[in-house]
Amino acid sequence: MHTTYIIFFFIIILPRILFILFFPEYGGDYEIYTTVAKNILNGCGVSLSDPLSEKCIPHFGGNHGPGYPLFISIGWLIFNNSDNAIRIMQSIIYSISCLWLLKSIYMLTKNKNTMIIIGLIIAFSPLLIAWPRYLQTETLSLAATIYLIAEIIISLSIKRIRIIPIGLALIFATWIRLDNVFLTIPVAVTTIYIHGFKLGIKKGLLIAIILASTWGTWTVRNIIVDLPKLIPTDMIMPDGSRSPTGYLKWTKTWITHEYERPGALWGINRKNYIGISIPQRAYADNEEKVKIEKLVETLKSIDKQDFPIEIDNKFKEIADQKIKNNPIQYWLTYPSIRLVRMWTNPFSSFGWPNEMPDRGLSKNERLAAAKGNINILLEKAFAYPYHAISKGFNALYRFILMLLLIYSLLNMRKRKIQDPVFAFSLITMSYLVSRTIFFSLNSNFETRYMLTCMPFIEILVCLTIISIFNKKNKSTNTHSL
């Protein structure tokens, strides 16, 4: 069995190292993470101040919690500022998490073949395999998620929630990405499923105390250094300045597709106001259009400067009035559209080096293609065949995965409540639903924000199909006797 784990370690890590060596990438938030990491190394601590300046203004943690910048700083300190060392380190952590998952699967099923099948899926899933090439949070976030899933499965196997390991898993996950706080939902479902409501609440509180111990300590630090806000906003500015919350609220009144985000949002956190582009459909009427265009023109006249609070407040006033006039559209219609598009977008790269180059696909063309413009799709597919084929393969895999997820959930009604696969179905859906609802209410959303849902789905689908196959095979053998 030990040999199997060693073999799987290399099966998992080798393709990721190939992505790292041949297609290294940084990602859009690299500047934020590395600014904090540099400040940690130069003794300033967690700060978004310019590392070359004498300023040292404390910050919450960068784009999320301080976990990933701290990880980068440790890697740089040990490996002489090597970015590839960071990529390989996160791949190793991911691989170790997968091995713990394999152990948990074997504990649950007592079936080596099931363990191997799920291991191969997690190793080669096109939705998971390419992320280590980035210096972004995705790989460690996946590692934390898979580690937590393993602890959930072990808990189901022994019929006892593993309080300390699960608490540590949640600390790991949330310090890397704040939105991993939604992993507490499947933990809560698991705890109540195993122990019942009353005892489950008590054990859940113990897990919450473990998780809160680190964040409570960090909150005390933030109070001591007099942070203006203890909870980060939707958009973190790379230089630590105030984010335009009013403007962001206004974008929530019309953005329904992630490819509408670039024109409206990408320039904001870099203070590149000249690049702001607002589509016609953003405006409720001509009066709103005139107001917004005047505000945007004012912003463009002060390009590269901080977003003025008086302009931000005017955006907020327009947004508030718009929401008041049409609350159903804001709270139900548009979130529903975002929800569907997050789960059906066929163009997401999922970390692969197949992003369409900007010179080959303008923002308008990208949006038109995403909305199904056949002519543009065919034109770009012929111009960029590798990009089209690889994106198509990822989309097909995800489409099949979604169909199998639906099948797995429908199969729940045939299972007993005591069946671990029934339990894992409930656990998986609790996470998918909570995470999806949260991001559907936000204009700053991307398909990749559903990434940590994928291991849950893949494991559930595998457990469901394998259990059905084993049951039919057992029934056939019994019948033949």
XYZ file of C-alpha atoms in Angstrom:
481
model
C 0.000 0.000 0.000
C 2.886 2.370 0.781
C 4.237 1.743 -2.729
C 0.858 2.768 -4.190
C 1.008 6.100 -2.365
C 4.570 6.761 -3.546
C 3.609 5.984 -7.147
C 0.578 8.245 -6.894
C 2.656 11.083 -5.482
C 4.712 11.156 -8.683
C 1.652 10.605 -10.898
C 0.089 13.700 -9.351
C 3.094 16.005 -9.194
C 4.943 15.273 -12.466
C 2.363 16.717 -14.919
C 2.088 19.794 -12.706
C 5.839 20.292 -12.773
C 5.685 20.122 -16.585
C 3.137 22.955 -16.573
C 5.417 24.898 -14.211
C 8.553 24.426 -16.310
C 7.052 25.049 -19.740
C 4.181 27.448 -19.013
C 5.009 29.505 -15.886
C 2.581 32.368 -15.284
C 1.947 34.970 -12.596
C -1.719 35.964 -12.725
C -3.552 39.202 -12.096
C -3.122 39.323 -8.306
C 0.603 38.517 -8.304
C 1.485 42.152 -7.656
C -0.621 42.257 -4.494
C 0.631 38.970 -3.048
C 4.276 39.731 -3.728
C 4.060 43.294 -2.377
C 2.900 41.881 0.960
C 5.516 39.110 0.794
C 8.317 41.636 0.216
C 7.116 43.713 3.145
C 7.098 40.625 5.381
C 10.689 39.863 4.392
C 11.938 43.425 4.892
C 10.481 43.561 8.397
C 7.499 45.793 7.648
C 5.017 42.966 8.160
C 1.677 42.529 6.405
C 1.397 45.736 4.409
C 0.570 46.957 0.896
C 2.957 49.895 1.121
C 5.611 50.184 -1.564
C 8.432 47.892 -0.311
C 11.018 50.359 -1.673
C 9.560 53.272 0.283
C 9.876 54.117 3.951
C 6.124 53.758 4.436
C 4.868 50.755 6.367
C 1.073 50.975 6.599
C -0.473 47.799 8.070
C -3.032 45.917 5.986
C -5.505 43.092 6.552
C -3.561 40.676 4.363
C -3.534 41.717 0.729
C -6.145 40.316 -1.627
C -7.371 37.786 0.947
C -5.906 36.710 4.273
C -2.157 36.907 4.909
C -1.634 33.169 4.292
C -0.497 33.162 0.663
C 1.858 36.167 0.932
C 3.367 34.518 4.027
C 3.797 31.283 2.049
C 5.560 33.186 -0.747
C 7.841 34.976 1.711
C 8.895 31.669 3.318
C 9.594 30.160 -0.102
C 11.613 33.164 -1.208
C 13.587 33.137 2.033
C 14.511 29.467 1.661
C 15.014 29.366 -2.112
C 16.578 32.744 -2.864
C 13.500 34.526 -4.271
C 12.741 31.747 -6.756
C 9.190 31.938 -8.114
C 9.399 28.425 -9.541
C 10.291 27.153 -6.076
C 6.966 28.591 -4.860
C 5.138 26.846 -7.682
C 6.793 23.505 -6.896
C 6.202 23.903 -3.147
C 2.481 24.414 -3.686
C 2.412 21.409 -6.027
C 4.019 19.246 -3.332
C 1.446 20.374 -0.768
C -1.351 19.661 -3.255
C 0.042 16.167 -3.940
C 0.316 15.341 -0.230
C -3.302 16.452 0.290
C -4.351 14.116 -2.522
C -2.534 11.198 -0.876
C -4.462 11.852 2.347
C -7.648 11.848 0.275
C -6.719 8.449 -1.195
C -6.204 7.065 2.306
C -9.614 8.394 3.340
C -11.293 6.838 0.277
C -9.785 3.463 1.122
C -10.944 3.777 4.737
C -14.486 4.464 3.527
C -14.764 1.893 0.745
C -12.166 -0.750 1.694
C -11.684 -0.996 -2.058
C -8.286 -0.331 -3.623
C -9.723 -0.018 -7.145
C -12.076 2.770 -6.019
C -9.142 4.551 -4.420
C -7.088 4.260 -7.621
C -9.897 5.518 -9.869
C -10.543 8.582 -7.722
C -6.797 9.151 -7.409
C -6.409 9.210 -11.191
C -9.351 11.593 -11.566
C -7.874 14.024 -9.027
C -4.420 13.669 -10.606
C -5.443 14.304 -14.215
C -8.664 16.309 -13.992
C -8.336 19.032 -16.656
C -10.068 21.428 -14.278
C -7.384 20.992 -11.581
C -4.124 20.066 -13.272
C -2.822 23.367 -14.670
C -3.151 25.764 -11.714
C 0.313 25.244 -10.135
C 1.901 27.185 -12.989
C 0.401 30.340 -11.481
C 1.601 32.287 -8.467
C -1.978 32.547 -7.285
C -3.996 31.048 -4.427
C -5.796 28.387 -6.473
C -3.383 25.467 -5.942
C -3.143 25.855 -2.165
C -6.875 26.523 -1.984
C -7.507 23.244 -3.796
C -5.019 21.488 -1.522
C -6.833 22.769 1.572
C -10.203 21.757 0.110
C -9.029 18.250 -0.750
C -7.475 17.859 2.707
C -10.787 18.921 4.257
C -12.743 16.508 2.048
C -10.415 13.726 3.200
C -11.121 14.589 6.844
C -14.871 14.654 6.150
C -14.683 11.214 4.519
C -12.630 9.809 7.419
C -15.209 11.244 9.817
C -17.987 9.459 7.882
C -15.957 6.248 7.997
C -15.389 6.257 11.762
C -18.783 7.883 12.492
C -17.114 10.584 14.544
C -16.229 14.125 13.497
C -12.485 14.764 13.615
C -12.577 18.094 15.422
C -8.917 19.121 15.540
C -7.882 18.043 11.988
C -10.980 19.692 10.508
C -10.367 22.869 12.503
C -6.785 22.967 11.187
C -8.006 22.333 7.631
C -10.367 25.304 7.871
C -7.576 27.522 9.220
C -5.358 26.505 6.301
C -8.156 27.108 3.783
C -9.404 30.460 5.080
C -5.971 31.990 5.565
C -5.250 31.278 1.898
C -8.585 32.576 0.573
C -11.277 34.341 2.578
C -14.096 32.874 0.483
C -13.039 29.422 1.716
C -15.079 30.273 4.794
C -17.915 28.568 2.889
C -16.157 25.264 3.601
C -17.649 25.596 7.087
C -21.047 24.763 5.548
C -20.203 21.161 4.513
C -18.394 20.731 7.848
C -21.572 21.751 9.679
C -23.670 19.360 7.584
C -21.211 16.521 8.239
C -21.179 17.173 11.979
C -24.964 17.208 12.300
C -25.323 14.173 9.991
C -22.961 12.096 12.150
C -23.941 13.272 15.635
C -27.446 14.642 15.298
C -28.485 18.244 15.840
C -27.854 18.760 19.556
C -24.470 17.016 19.873
C -23.525 18.164 16.369
C -23.951 21.809 17.390
C -21.675 21.272 20.402
C -18.940 19.630 18.358
C -19.363 22.248 15.633
C -18.769 24.968 18.216
C -15.464 23.334 19.144
C -14.403 23.438 15.489
C -15.525 27.060 15.299
C -13.423 27.903 18.359
C -10.332 26.359 16.751
C -10.940 28.333 13.549
C -11.738 31.542 15.426
C -8.585 31.289 17.544
C -6.351 32.352 14.663
C -8.754 34.865 13.160
C -9.507 36.289 16.587
C -5.803 36.805 17.168
C -5.475 38.429 13.747
C -8.441 40.712 14.481
C -6.777 41.836 17.712
C -3.672 42.677 15.687
C -5.769 44.638 13.213
C -7.412 46.597 16.020
C -4.037 47.351 17.597
C -2.602 48.696 14.325
C -5.820 50.715 13.854
C -6.987 49.360 10.505
C -9.828 51.517 9.104
C -11.858 48.358 8.333
C -11.608 44.952 9.983
C -13.278 43.199 7.015
C -11.836 43.639 3.488
C -13.962 45.130 0.713
C -14.938 43.384 -2.535
C -11.926 44.828 -4.331
C -8.487 45.302 -2.781
C -6.434 48.149 -4.233
C -2.793 47.120 -4.837
C -1.481 50.246 -3.096
C -3.776 49.797 -0.096
C -5.909 52.850 -0.860
C -9.685 52.972 -0.380
C -11.652 50.874 -2.859
C -14.616 52.485 -4.697
C -17.463 50.650 -2.962
C -20.133 52.894 -4.483
C -18.898 52.235 -8.005
C -18.734 48.493 -7.298
C -22.314 48.579 -6.024
C -23.410 50.276 -9.227
C -21.775 47.541 -11.361
C -23.893 44.975 -9.487
C -26.990 46.618 -10.970
C -26.103 45.460 -14.495
C -23.137 43.055 -14.835
C -24.426 39.543 -15.534
C -21.473 38.000 -17.390
C -17.851 37.696 -16.297
C -16.708 39.008 -19.684
C -18.526 42.260 -18.957
C -16.176 42.741 -16.004
C -12.954 43.693 -17.839
C -14.218 46.950 -19.298
C -15.894 48.051 -16.092
C -13.581 46.688 -13.386
C -10.098 45.768 -14.576
C -8.939 49.359 -14.805
C -10.364 50.391 -11.446
C -7.973 48.673 -9.071
C -5.026 49.833 -11.196
C -6.486 53.358 -11.399
C -6.435 53.116 -15.177
C -9.662 55.060 -15.613
C -9.000 55.759 -19.286
C -9.634 52.060 -19.908
C -13.153 52.094 -18.424
C -15.726 50.883 -20.933
C -19.425 50.689 -20.101
C -21.896 48.909 -22.465
C -25.230 50.440 -23.399
C -27.192 47.798 -21.505
C -25.745 49.051 -18.192
C -28.103 52.024 -18.165
C -31.713 51.869 -17.053
C -32.534 54.966 -19.121
C -30.955 57.913 -20.890
C -30.907 59.966 -17.699
C -28.715 57.406 -15.960
C -26.481 57.193 -19.039
C -25.835 60.938 -18.998
C -25.005 60.896 -15.273
C -22.639 57.924 -15.534
C -20.865 59.222 -18.627
C -20.172 62.532 -16.871
C -18.747 60.714 -13.835
C -16.576 58.468 -16.011
C -15.281 61.449 -17.958
C -14.311 63.097 -14.676
C -12.469 59.937 -13.661
C -10.600 59.811 -16.963
C -9.446 63.380 -16.407
C -7.712 62.315 -13.163
C -6.248 59.052 -14.469
C -3.849 57.234 -12.070
C -5.110 59.153 -9.038
C -7.157 57.787 -6.123
C -10.855 57.256 -6.834
C -12.464 60.421 -5.368
C -14.896 59.659 -2.570
C -17.371 62.299 -3.794
C -17.597 60.575 -7.197
C -17.876 57.196 -5.494
C -20.782 58.486 -3.412
C -22.581 59.649 -6.561
C -22.257 56.153 -8.034
C -23.714 54.789 -4.796
C -26.673 57.177 -4.968
C -27.438 56.074 -8.533
C -27.108 52.416 -7.521
C -29.369 52.832 -4.481
C -32.065 54.502 -6.553
C -31.776 51.859 -9.245
C -32.120 49.047 -6.698
C -35.089 50.786 -5.081
C -36.834 51.083 -8.456
C -36.262 47.460 -9.435
C -35.372 45.252 -6.424
C -36.430 41.990 -8.101
C -34.005 42.557 -10.940
C -31.156 43.314 -8.520
C -31.791 40.581 -5.939
C -33.251 37.787 -8.075
C -33.127 38.164 -11.867
C -29.496 39.192 -12.324
C -28.113 36.844 -9.625
C -29.988 33.984 -11.326
C -28.411 34.856 -14.670
C -24.939 35.020 -13.078
C -25.565 31.680 -11.382
C -26.390 29.950 -14.655
C -23.475 31.528 -16.504
C -20.950 30.624 -13.825
C -21.832 26.963 -14.248
C -22.290 26.916 -18.030
C -19.515 29.193 -19.326
C -17.669 26.988 -21.886
C -14.757 29.399 -22.430
C -12.986 29.344 -19.067
C -9.350 28.240 -19.315
C -9.197 26.651 -15.844
C -5.533 27.531 -15.577
C -4.452 26.114 -18.947
C -2.135 28.175 -21.182
C -4.915 28.693 -23.715
C -6.148 32.199 -22.954
C -7.020 34.004 -26.160
C -4.439 36.774 -26.715
C -5.798 40.320 -26.361
C -4.420 41.206 -29.776
C -6.508 38.399 -31.272
C -9.704 38.959 -29.374
C -10.981 42.350 -28.280
C -13.134 42.810 -25.184
C -16.242 43.265 -27.348
C -15.423 40.183 -29.432
C -14.750 38.160 -26.279
C -18.147 39.119 -24.861
C -19.927 38.481 -28.157
C -18.273 35.056 -28.438
C -19.223 34.222 -24.853
C -22.847 35.079 -25.683
C -22.792 32.691 -28.644
C -21.872 34.711 -31.735
C -21.199 31.815 -34.140
C -19.250 33.844 -36.703
C -16.742 35.099 -34.133
C -16.474 31.641 -32.559
C -15.643 29.992 -35.887
C -13.262 32.772 -36.909
C -11.263 32.534 -33.653
C -11.349 28.724 -33.642
C -9.651 28.635 -37.050
C -7.213 31.392 -36.077
C -6.277 29.759 -32.762
C -6.897 25.996 -33.116
C -4.917 24.936 -30.005
C -6.799 27.411 -27.823
C -10.151 26.340 -29.271
C -9.501 22.584 -28.954
C -8.174 22.758 -25.396
C -10.988 25.049 -24.251
C -13.465 22.756 -25.987
C -12.021 19.721 -24.212
C -12.295 21.410 -20.811
C -15.840 22.523 -21.569
C -16.858 19.019 -22.687
C -15.346 17.466 -19.561
C -17.172 19.926 -17.327
C -20.446 19.432 -19.236
C -20.233 15.655 -18.781
C -19.297 16.168 -15.137
C -22.391 18.330 -14.589
C -24.636 15.720 -16.200
C -23.132 13.031 -13.979
C -23.619 15.296 -10.954
C -27.320 15.613 -11.777
C -27.510 11.840 -12.185
C -25.743 11.339 -8.839
C -28.147 13.669 -7.058
C -31.183 11.959 -8.611
C -29.734 8.661 -7.442
C -29.899 9.892 -3.831
C -33.576 8.944 -3.555
C -32.624 5.280 -4.041
C -30.160 5.342 -1.166
C -30.646 4.870 2.540
C -29.928 7.834 4.783
C -27.186 5.774 6.463
C -25.350 5.351 3.135
C -22.085 7.404 3.158
C -22.670 8.302 -0.508
C -26.039 9.794 0.468
C -24.260 11.779 3.168
C -21.553 12.995 0.791
C -24.246 14.064 -1.683
C -25.808 16.312 0.976
C -22.375 17.617 1.973
C -21.442 18.408 -1.626
C -24.690 20.203 -2.401
C -24.470 22.308 0.748
C -21.137 23.661 -0.446
C -22.144 24.144 -4.078
C -25.342 25.994 -3.195
C -23.850 28.314 -0.560
C -20.828 29.260 -2.656
C -22.871 29.744 -5.821
C -25.439 31.991 -4.141
C -22.729 34.190 -2.644
C -20.926 34.815 -5.924
C -24.143 35.215 -7.897
C -24.913 38.250 -5.730
C -21.579 39.822 -6.660
C -20.627 41.562 -9.907
C -16.946 40.706 -9.404
C -17.335 37.004 -10.231
C -15.560 34.457 -12.422
C -16.070 30.825 -13.367
C -12.822 29.963 -11.577
C -14.405 30.960 -8.263
C -16.272 27.644 -8.478
C -12.957 25.789 -8.694
C -12.986 24.362 -5.158
C -16.394 22.836 -5.901
C -14.854 20.566 -8.533
C -13.135 18.034 -6.220
C -16.415 17.634 -4.304
C -18.263 16.976 -7.574
C -15.659 14.632 -9.049
C -15.439 12.540 -5.872
C -19.233 12.353 -5.514
C -19.685 11.304 -9.137
C -16.994 8.617 -8.828
C -18.405 7.240 -5.570
C -21.921 7.156 -7.028
C -21.040 5.435 -10.302
C -18.652 2.940 -8.702
C -21.185 2.043 -5.981
C -23.906 1.503 -8.609
C -21.573 -0.639 -10.699
C -20.505 -2.684 -7.668
C -24.122 -3.158 -6.604
C -25.169 -4.374 -10.067
C -22.128 -6.615 -10.286
C -22.867 -8.100 -6.868
C -26.518 -8.595 -7.820
C -25.521 -10.351 -11.049
C -23.109 -12.663 -9.270
C -25.706 -13.522 -6.612
C -28.322 -14.203 -9.288
C -25.947 -16.510 -11.194
C -25.419 -18.584 -8.051
